[in-house]
PDB file of C-alpha atoms in Angstrom:
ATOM      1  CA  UNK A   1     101.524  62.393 186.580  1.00  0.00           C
ATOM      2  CA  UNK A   2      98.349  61.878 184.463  1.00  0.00           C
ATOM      3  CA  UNK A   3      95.811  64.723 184.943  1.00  0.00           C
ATOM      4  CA  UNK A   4      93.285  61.769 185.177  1.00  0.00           C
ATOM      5  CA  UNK A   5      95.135  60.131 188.269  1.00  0.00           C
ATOM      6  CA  UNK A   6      95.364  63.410 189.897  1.00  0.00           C
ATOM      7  CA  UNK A   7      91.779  64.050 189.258  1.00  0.00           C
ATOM      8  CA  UNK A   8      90.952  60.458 190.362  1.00  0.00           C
ATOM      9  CA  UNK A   9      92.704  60.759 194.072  1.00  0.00           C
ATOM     10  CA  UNK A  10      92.624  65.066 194.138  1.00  0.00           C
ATOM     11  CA  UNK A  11      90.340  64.561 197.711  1.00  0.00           C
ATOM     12  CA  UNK A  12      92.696  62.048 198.561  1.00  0.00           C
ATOM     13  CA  UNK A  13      95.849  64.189 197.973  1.00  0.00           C
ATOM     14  CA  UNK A  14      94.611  66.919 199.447  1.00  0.00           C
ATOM     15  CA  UNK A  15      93.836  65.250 202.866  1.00  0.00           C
ATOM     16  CA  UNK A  16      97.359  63.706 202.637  1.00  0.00           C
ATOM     17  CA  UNK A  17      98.201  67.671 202.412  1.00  0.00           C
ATOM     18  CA  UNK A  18      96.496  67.846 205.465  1.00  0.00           C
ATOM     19  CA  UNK A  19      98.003  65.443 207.525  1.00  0.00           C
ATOM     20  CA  UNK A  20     101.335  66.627 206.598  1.00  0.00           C
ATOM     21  CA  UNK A  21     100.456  70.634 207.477  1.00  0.00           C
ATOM     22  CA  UNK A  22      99.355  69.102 210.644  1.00  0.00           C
ATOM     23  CA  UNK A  23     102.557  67.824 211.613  1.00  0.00           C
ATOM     24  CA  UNK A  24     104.798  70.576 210.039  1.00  0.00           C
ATOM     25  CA  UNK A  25     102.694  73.762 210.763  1.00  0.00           C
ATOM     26  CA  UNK A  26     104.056  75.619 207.376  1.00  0.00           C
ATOM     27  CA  UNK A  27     107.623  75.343 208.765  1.00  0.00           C
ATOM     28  CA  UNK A  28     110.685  73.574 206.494  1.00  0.00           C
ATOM     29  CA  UNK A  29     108.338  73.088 203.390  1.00  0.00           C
ATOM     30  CA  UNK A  30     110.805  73.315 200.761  1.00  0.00           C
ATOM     31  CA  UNK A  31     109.475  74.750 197.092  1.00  0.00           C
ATOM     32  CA  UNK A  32     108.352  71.189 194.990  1.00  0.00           C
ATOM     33  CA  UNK A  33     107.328  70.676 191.504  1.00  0.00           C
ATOM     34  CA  UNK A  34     103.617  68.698 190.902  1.00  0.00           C
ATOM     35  CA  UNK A  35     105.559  65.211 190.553  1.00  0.00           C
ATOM     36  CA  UNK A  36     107.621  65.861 193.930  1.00  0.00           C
ATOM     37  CA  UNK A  37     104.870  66.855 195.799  1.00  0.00           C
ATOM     38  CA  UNK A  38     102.387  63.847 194.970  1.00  0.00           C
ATOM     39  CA  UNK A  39     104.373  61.044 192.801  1.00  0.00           C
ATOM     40  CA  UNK A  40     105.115  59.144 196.208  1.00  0.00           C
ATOM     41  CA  UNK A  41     101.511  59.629 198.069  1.00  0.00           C
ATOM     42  CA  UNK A  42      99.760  58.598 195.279  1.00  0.00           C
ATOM     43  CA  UNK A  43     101.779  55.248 194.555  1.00  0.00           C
ATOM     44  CA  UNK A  44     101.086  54.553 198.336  1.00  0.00           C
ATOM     45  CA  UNK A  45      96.965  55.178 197.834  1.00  0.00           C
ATOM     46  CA  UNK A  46      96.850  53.451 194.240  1.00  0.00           C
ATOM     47  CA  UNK A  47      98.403  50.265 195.594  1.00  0.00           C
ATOM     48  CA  UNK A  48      96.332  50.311 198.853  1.00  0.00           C
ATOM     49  CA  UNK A  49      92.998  50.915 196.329  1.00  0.00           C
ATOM     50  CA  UNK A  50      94.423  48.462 193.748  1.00  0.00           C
ATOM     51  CA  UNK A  51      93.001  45.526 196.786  1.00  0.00           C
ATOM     52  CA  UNK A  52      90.349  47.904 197.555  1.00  0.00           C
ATOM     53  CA  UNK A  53      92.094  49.332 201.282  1.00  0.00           C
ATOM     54  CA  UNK A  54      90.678  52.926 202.084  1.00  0.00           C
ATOM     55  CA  UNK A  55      91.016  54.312 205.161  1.00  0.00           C
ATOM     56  CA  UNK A  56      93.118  56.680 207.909  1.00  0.00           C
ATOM     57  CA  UNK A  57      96.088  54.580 208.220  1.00  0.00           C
ATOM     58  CA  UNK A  58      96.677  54.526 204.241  1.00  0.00           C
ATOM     59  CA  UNK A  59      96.569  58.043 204.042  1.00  0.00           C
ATOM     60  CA  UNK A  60      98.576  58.683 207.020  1.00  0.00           C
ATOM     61  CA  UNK A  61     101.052  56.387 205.921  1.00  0.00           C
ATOM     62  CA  UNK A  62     101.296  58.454 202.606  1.00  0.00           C
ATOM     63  CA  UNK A  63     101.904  60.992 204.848  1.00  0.00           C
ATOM     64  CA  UNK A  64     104.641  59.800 206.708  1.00  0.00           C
ATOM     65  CA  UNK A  65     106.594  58.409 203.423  1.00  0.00           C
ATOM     66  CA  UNK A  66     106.202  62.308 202.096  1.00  0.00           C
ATOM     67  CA  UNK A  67     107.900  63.547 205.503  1.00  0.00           C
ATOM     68  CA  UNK A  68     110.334  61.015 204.417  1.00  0.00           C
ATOM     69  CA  UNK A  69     111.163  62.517 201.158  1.00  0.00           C
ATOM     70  CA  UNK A  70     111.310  65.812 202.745  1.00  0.00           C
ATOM     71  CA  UNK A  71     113.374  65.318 205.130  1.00  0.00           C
ATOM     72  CA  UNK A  72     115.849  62.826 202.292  1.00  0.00           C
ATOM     73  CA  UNK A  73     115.341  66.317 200.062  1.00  0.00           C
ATOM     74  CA  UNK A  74     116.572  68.686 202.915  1.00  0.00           C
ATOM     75  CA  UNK A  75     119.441  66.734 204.087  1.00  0.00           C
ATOM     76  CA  UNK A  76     120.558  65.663 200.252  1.00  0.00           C
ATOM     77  CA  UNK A  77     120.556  69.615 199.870  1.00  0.00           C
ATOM     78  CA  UNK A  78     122.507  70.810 202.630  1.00  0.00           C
ATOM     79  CA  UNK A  79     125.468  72.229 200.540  1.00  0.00           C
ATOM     80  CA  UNK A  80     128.635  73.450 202.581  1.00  0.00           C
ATOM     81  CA  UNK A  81     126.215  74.669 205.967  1.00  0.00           C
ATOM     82  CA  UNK A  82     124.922  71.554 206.643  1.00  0.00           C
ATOM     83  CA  UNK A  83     123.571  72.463 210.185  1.00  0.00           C
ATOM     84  CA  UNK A  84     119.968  73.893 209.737  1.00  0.00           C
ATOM     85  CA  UNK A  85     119.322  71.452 206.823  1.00  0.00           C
ATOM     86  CA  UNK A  86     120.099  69.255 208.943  1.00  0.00           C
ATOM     87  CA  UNK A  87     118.077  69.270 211.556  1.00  0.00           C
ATOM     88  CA  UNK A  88     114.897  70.638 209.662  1.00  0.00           C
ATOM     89  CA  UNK A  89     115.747  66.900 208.480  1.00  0.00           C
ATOM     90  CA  UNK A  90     115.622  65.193 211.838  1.00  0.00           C
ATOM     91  CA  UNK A  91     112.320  67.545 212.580  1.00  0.00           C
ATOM     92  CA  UNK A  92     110.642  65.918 210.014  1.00  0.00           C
ATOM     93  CA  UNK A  93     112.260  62.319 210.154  1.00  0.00           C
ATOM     94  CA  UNK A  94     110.671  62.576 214.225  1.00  0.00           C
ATOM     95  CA  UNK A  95     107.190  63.881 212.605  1.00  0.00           C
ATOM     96  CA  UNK A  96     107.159  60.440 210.424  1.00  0.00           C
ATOM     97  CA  UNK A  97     107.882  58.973 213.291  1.00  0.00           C
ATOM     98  CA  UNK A  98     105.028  60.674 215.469  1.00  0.00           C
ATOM     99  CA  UNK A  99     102.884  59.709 212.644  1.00  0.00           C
ATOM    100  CA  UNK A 100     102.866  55.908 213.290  1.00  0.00           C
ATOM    101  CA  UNK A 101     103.113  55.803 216.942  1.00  0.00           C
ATOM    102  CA  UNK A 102      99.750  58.277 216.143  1.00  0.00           C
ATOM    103  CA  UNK A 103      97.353  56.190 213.621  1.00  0.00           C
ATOM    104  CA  UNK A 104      98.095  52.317 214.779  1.00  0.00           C
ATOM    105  CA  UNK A 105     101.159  51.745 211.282  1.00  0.00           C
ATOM    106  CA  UNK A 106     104.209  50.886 214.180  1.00  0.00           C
ATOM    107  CA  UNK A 107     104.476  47.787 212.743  1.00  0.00           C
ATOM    108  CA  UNK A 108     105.567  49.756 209.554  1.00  0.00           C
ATOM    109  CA  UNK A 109     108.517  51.160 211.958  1.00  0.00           C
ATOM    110  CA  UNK A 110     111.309  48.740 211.312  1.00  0.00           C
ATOM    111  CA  UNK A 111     111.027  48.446 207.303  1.00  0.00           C
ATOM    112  CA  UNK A 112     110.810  51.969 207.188  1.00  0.00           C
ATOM    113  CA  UNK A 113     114.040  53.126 209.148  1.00  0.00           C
ATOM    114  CA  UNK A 114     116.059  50.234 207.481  1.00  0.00           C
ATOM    115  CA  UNK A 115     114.996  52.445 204.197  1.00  0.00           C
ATOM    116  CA  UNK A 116     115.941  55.406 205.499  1.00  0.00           C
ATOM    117  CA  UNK A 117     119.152  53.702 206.439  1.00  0.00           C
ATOM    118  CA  UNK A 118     120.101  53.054 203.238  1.00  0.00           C
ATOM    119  CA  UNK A 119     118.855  55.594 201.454  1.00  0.00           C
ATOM    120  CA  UNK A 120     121.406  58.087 203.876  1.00  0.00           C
ATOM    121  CA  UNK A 121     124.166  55.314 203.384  1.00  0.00           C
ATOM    122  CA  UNK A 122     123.942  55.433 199.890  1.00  0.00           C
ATOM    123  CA  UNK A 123     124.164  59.325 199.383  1.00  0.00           C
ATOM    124  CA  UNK A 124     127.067  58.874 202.065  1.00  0.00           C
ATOM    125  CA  UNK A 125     128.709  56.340 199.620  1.00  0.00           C
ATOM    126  CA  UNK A 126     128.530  59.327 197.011  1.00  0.00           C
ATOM    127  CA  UNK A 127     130.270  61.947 198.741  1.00  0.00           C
ATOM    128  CA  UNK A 128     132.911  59.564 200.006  1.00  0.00           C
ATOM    129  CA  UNK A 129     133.465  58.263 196.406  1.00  0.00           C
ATOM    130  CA  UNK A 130     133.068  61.530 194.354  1.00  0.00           C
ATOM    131  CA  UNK A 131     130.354  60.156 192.605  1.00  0.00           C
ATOM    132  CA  UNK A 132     127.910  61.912 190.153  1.00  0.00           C
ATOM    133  CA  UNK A 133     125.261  62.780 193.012  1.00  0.00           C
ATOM    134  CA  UNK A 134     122.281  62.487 190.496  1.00  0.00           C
ATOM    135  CA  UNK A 135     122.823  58.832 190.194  1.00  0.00           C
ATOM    136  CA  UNK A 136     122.899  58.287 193.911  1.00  0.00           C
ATOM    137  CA  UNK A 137     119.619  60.645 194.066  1.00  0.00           C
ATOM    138  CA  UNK A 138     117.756  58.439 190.867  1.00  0.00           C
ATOM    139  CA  UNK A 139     119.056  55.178 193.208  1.00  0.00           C
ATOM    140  CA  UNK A 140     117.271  56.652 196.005  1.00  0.00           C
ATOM    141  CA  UNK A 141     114.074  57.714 194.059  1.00  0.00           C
ATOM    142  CA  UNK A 142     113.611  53.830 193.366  1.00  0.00           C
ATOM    143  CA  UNK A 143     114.014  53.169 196.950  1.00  0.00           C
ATOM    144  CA  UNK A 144     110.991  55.247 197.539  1.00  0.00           C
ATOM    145  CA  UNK A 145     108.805  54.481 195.191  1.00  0.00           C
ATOM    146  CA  UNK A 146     109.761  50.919 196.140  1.00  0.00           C
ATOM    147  CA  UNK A 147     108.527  51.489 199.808  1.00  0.00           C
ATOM    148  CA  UNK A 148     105.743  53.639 198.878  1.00  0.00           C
ATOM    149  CA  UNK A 149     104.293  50.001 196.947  1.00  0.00           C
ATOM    150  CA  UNK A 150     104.754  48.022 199.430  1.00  0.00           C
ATOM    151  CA  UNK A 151     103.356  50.007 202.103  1.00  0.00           C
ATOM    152  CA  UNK A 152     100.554  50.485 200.296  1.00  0.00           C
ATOM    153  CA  UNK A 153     100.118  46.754 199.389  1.00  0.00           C
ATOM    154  CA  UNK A 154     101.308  45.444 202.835  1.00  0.00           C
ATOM    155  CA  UNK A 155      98.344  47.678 204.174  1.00  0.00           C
ATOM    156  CA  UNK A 156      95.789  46.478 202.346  1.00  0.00           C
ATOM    157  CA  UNK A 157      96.184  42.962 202.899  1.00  0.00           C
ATOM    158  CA  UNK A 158      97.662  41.907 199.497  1.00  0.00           C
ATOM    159  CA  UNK A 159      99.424  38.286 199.266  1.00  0.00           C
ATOM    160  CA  UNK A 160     103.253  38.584 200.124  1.00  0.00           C
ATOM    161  CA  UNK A 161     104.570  37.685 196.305  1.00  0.00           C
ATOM    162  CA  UNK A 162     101.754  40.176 195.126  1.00  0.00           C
ATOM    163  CA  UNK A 163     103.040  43.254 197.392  1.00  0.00           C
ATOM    164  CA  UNK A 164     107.206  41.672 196.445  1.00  0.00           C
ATOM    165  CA  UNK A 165     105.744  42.281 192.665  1.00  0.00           C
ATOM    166  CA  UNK A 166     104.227  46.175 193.619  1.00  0.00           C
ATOM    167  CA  UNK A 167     107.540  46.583 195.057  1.00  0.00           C
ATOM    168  CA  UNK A 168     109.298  45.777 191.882  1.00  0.00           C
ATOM    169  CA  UNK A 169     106.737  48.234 189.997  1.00  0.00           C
ATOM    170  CA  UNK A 170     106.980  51.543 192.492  1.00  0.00           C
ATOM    171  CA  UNK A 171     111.131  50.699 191.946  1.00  0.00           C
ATOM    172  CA  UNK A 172     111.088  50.964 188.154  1.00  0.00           C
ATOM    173  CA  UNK A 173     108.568  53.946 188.305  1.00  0.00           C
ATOM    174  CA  UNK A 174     110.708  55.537 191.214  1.00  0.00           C
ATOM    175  CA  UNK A 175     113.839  55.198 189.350  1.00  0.00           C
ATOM    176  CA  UNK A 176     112.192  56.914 185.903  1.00  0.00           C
ATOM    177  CA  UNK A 177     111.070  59.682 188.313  1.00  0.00           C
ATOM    178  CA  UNK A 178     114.039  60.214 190.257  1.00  0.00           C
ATOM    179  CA  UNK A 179     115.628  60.035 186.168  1.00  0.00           C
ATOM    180  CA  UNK A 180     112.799  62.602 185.134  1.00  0.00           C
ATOM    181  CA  UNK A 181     114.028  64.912 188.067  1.00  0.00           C
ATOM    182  CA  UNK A 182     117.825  65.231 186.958  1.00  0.00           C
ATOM    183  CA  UNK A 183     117.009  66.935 183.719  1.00  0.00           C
ATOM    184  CA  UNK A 184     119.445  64.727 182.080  1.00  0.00           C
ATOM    185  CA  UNK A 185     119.330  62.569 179.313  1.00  0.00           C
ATOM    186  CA  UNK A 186     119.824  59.499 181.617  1.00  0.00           C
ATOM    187  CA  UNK A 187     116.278  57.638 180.552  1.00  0.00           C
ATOM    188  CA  UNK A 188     117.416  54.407 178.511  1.00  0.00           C
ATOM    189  CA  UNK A 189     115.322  51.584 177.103  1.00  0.00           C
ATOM    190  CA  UNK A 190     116.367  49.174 179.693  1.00  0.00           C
ATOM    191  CA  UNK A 191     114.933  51.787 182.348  1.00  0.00           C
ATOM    192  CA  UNK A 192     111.328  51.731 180.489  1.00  0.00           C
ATOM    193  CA  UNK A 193     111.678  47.754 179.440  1.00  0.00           C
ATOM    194  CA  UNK A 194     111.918  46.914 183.186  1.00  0.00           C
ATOM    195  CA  UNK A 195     109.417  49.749 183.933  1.00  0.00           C
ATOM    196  CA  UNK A 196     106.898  47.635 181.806  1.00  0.00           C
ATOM    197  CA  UNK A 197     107.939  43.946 182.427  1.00  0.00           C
ATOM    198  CA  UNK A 198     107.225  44.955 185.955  1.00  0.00           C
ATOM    199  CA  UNK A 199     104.315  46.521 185.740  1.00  0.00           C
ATOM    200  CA  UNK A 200     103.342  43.112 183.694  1.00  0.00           C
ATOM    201  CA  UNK A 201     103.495  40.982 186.173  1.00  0.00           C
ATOM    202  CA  UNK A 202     100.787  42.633 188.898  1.00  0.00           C
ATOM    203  CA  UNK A 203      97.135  41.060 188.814  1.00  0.00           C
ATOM    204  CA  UNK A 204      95.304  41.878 186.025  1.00  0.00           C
ATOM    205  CA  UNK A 205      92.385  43.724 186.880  1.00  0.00           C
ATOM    206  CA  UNK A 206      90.669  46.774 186.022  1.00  0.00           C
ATOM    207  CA  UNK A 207      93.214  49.366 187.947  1.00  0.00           C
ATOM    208  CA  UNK A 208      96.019  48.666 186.239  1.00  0.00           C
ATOM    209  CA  UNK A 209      94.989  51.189 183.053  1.00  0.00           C
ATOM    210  CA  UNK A 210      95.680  54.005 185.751  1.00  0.00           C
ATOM    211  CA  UNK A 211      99.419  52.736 186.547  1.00  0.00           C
ATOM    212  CA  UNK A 212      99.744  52.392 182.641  1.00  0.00           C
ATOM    213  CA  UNK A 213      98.977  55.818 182.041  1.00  0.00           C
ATOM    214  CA  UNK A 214     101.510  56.771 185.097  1.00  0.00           C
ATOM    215  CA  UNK A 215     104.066  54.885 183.183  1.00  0.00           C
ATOM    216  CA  UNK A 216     103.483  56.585 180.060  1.00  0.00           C
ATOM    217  CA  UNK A 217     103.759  59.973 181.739  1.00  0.00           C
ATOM    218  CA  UNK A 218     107.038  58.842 183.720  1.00  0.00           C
ATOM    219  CA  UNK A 219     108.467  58.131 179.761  1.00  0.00           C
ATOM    220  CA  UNK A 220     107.555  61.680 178.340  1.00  0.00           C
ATOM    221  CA  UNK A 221     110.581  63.180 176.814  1.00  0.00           C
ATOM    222  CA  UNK A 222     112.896  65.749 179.892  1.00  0.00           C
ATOM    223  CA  UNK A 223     111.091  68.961 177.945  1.00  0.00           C
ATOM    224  CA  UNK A 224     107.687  68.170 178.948  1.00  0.00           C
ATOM    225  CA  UNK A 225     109.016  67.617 182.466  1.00  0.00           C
ATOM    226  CA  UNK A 226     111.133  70.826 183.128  1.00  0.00           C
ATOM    227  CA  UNK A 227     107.948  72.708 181.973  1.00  0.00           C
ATOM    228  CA  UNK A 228     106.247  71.166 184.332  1.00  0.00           C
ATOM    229  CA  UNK A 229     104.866  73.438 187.417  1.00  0.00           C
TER     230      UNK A 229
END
């Protein structure tokens, strides 16, 4: 992501940081790369801020969508010992969960395990079918970007085809992450052409330069990714 959008929510990420050490005390923190660690708590912030929403819940709702992806990560990794992996990944699903109940987003509670359904369906569908598991794992990136938009929107108040749009615009920039991520050249014009003719439809106001420059970084050829840190 953009040095500037990093710069512009750093306080902001790092309290997000917070939230989540809180929860997990150090334990079942696997290694992540700069993108991994902040692409989905920042989508969930710059939406909220994109209606002008600050607050606790926002940022503890970022939280919760990154114990999400952790526990997604642990159990999509869980090789042939599946046992630890998987419960490190129902420790963290229950942290999420302790999360809401916590800082007043319950509401949140029934969109958000209908994601997680699918997203475990979907990888389920891949073993079962002997897929390619880097296009179930791109499918699921979209997913959560996806929900990471909408939450944020949904939080701040925005009109319901407004946060349906966001939706549409954390999809297409999930998906080019989750792409990003494989190290493969999988990144095709109709990824970036929807990318942008989403990102075209959300109000125009001032905010939308900084989701332009995320978009441009999500497009930067695989090398500049797989030296990233």
């Amino acid at each position: 992501m953009a040095l500037g959008v990093y710069e512009l929510i750093a306080d902001d990420l790092a309290l997000i940081e917070e939230y989540v050490d809180e929860e997990v005390k150090n334990y079942v923190r696997p290694p992540l790369n700069t993108w991994d660690q902040n692409f989905l708590p920042s989508l969930v912030v710059l939406s909220g801020r994109y209606y002008g929403y600050e607050g606790r819940r926002l940022f503890s709702m970022a939280a919760a969508l990154k114990l999400i992806f952790l526990g997604t990560f642990i159990h999509a990794r869980a090789g042939t010992e599946p046992a630890r992996p998987a419960l490190w990944g129902d420790y963290l699903y229950t942290k999420f969960f302790a999360l809401l109940c916590r800082d007043g987003n319950l509401e949140f509670l029934p969109y958000l395990t209908e994601v997680i359904c699918r997203i475990n369906l979907r990888f389920i569908h891949s073993v079962v079918k002997k897929e390619d598991p880097d296009v179930a794992a791109v499918e699921v990136c979209g997913l959560l970007g996806g929900l990471a938009t909408r939450l944020g929107t949904t939080l701040a108040g925005a009109p319901a085809d407004e946060v349906e749009g966001w939706y549409d615009v954390g999809h297409a920039f999930g998906l080019l992450w989750g792409i990003q991520n494989c190290g493969r050249p999988l990144l095709t014009s109709h990824h970036v052409a929807k990318a942008e003719e989403a990102l075209e439809k959300v109000p125009d106001i001032s905010g939308r330069k900084v989701w332009r420059g995320i978009f441009l970084d999500l497009c930067k050829p695989a090398m500049v990714w797989r030296l990233a840190p």
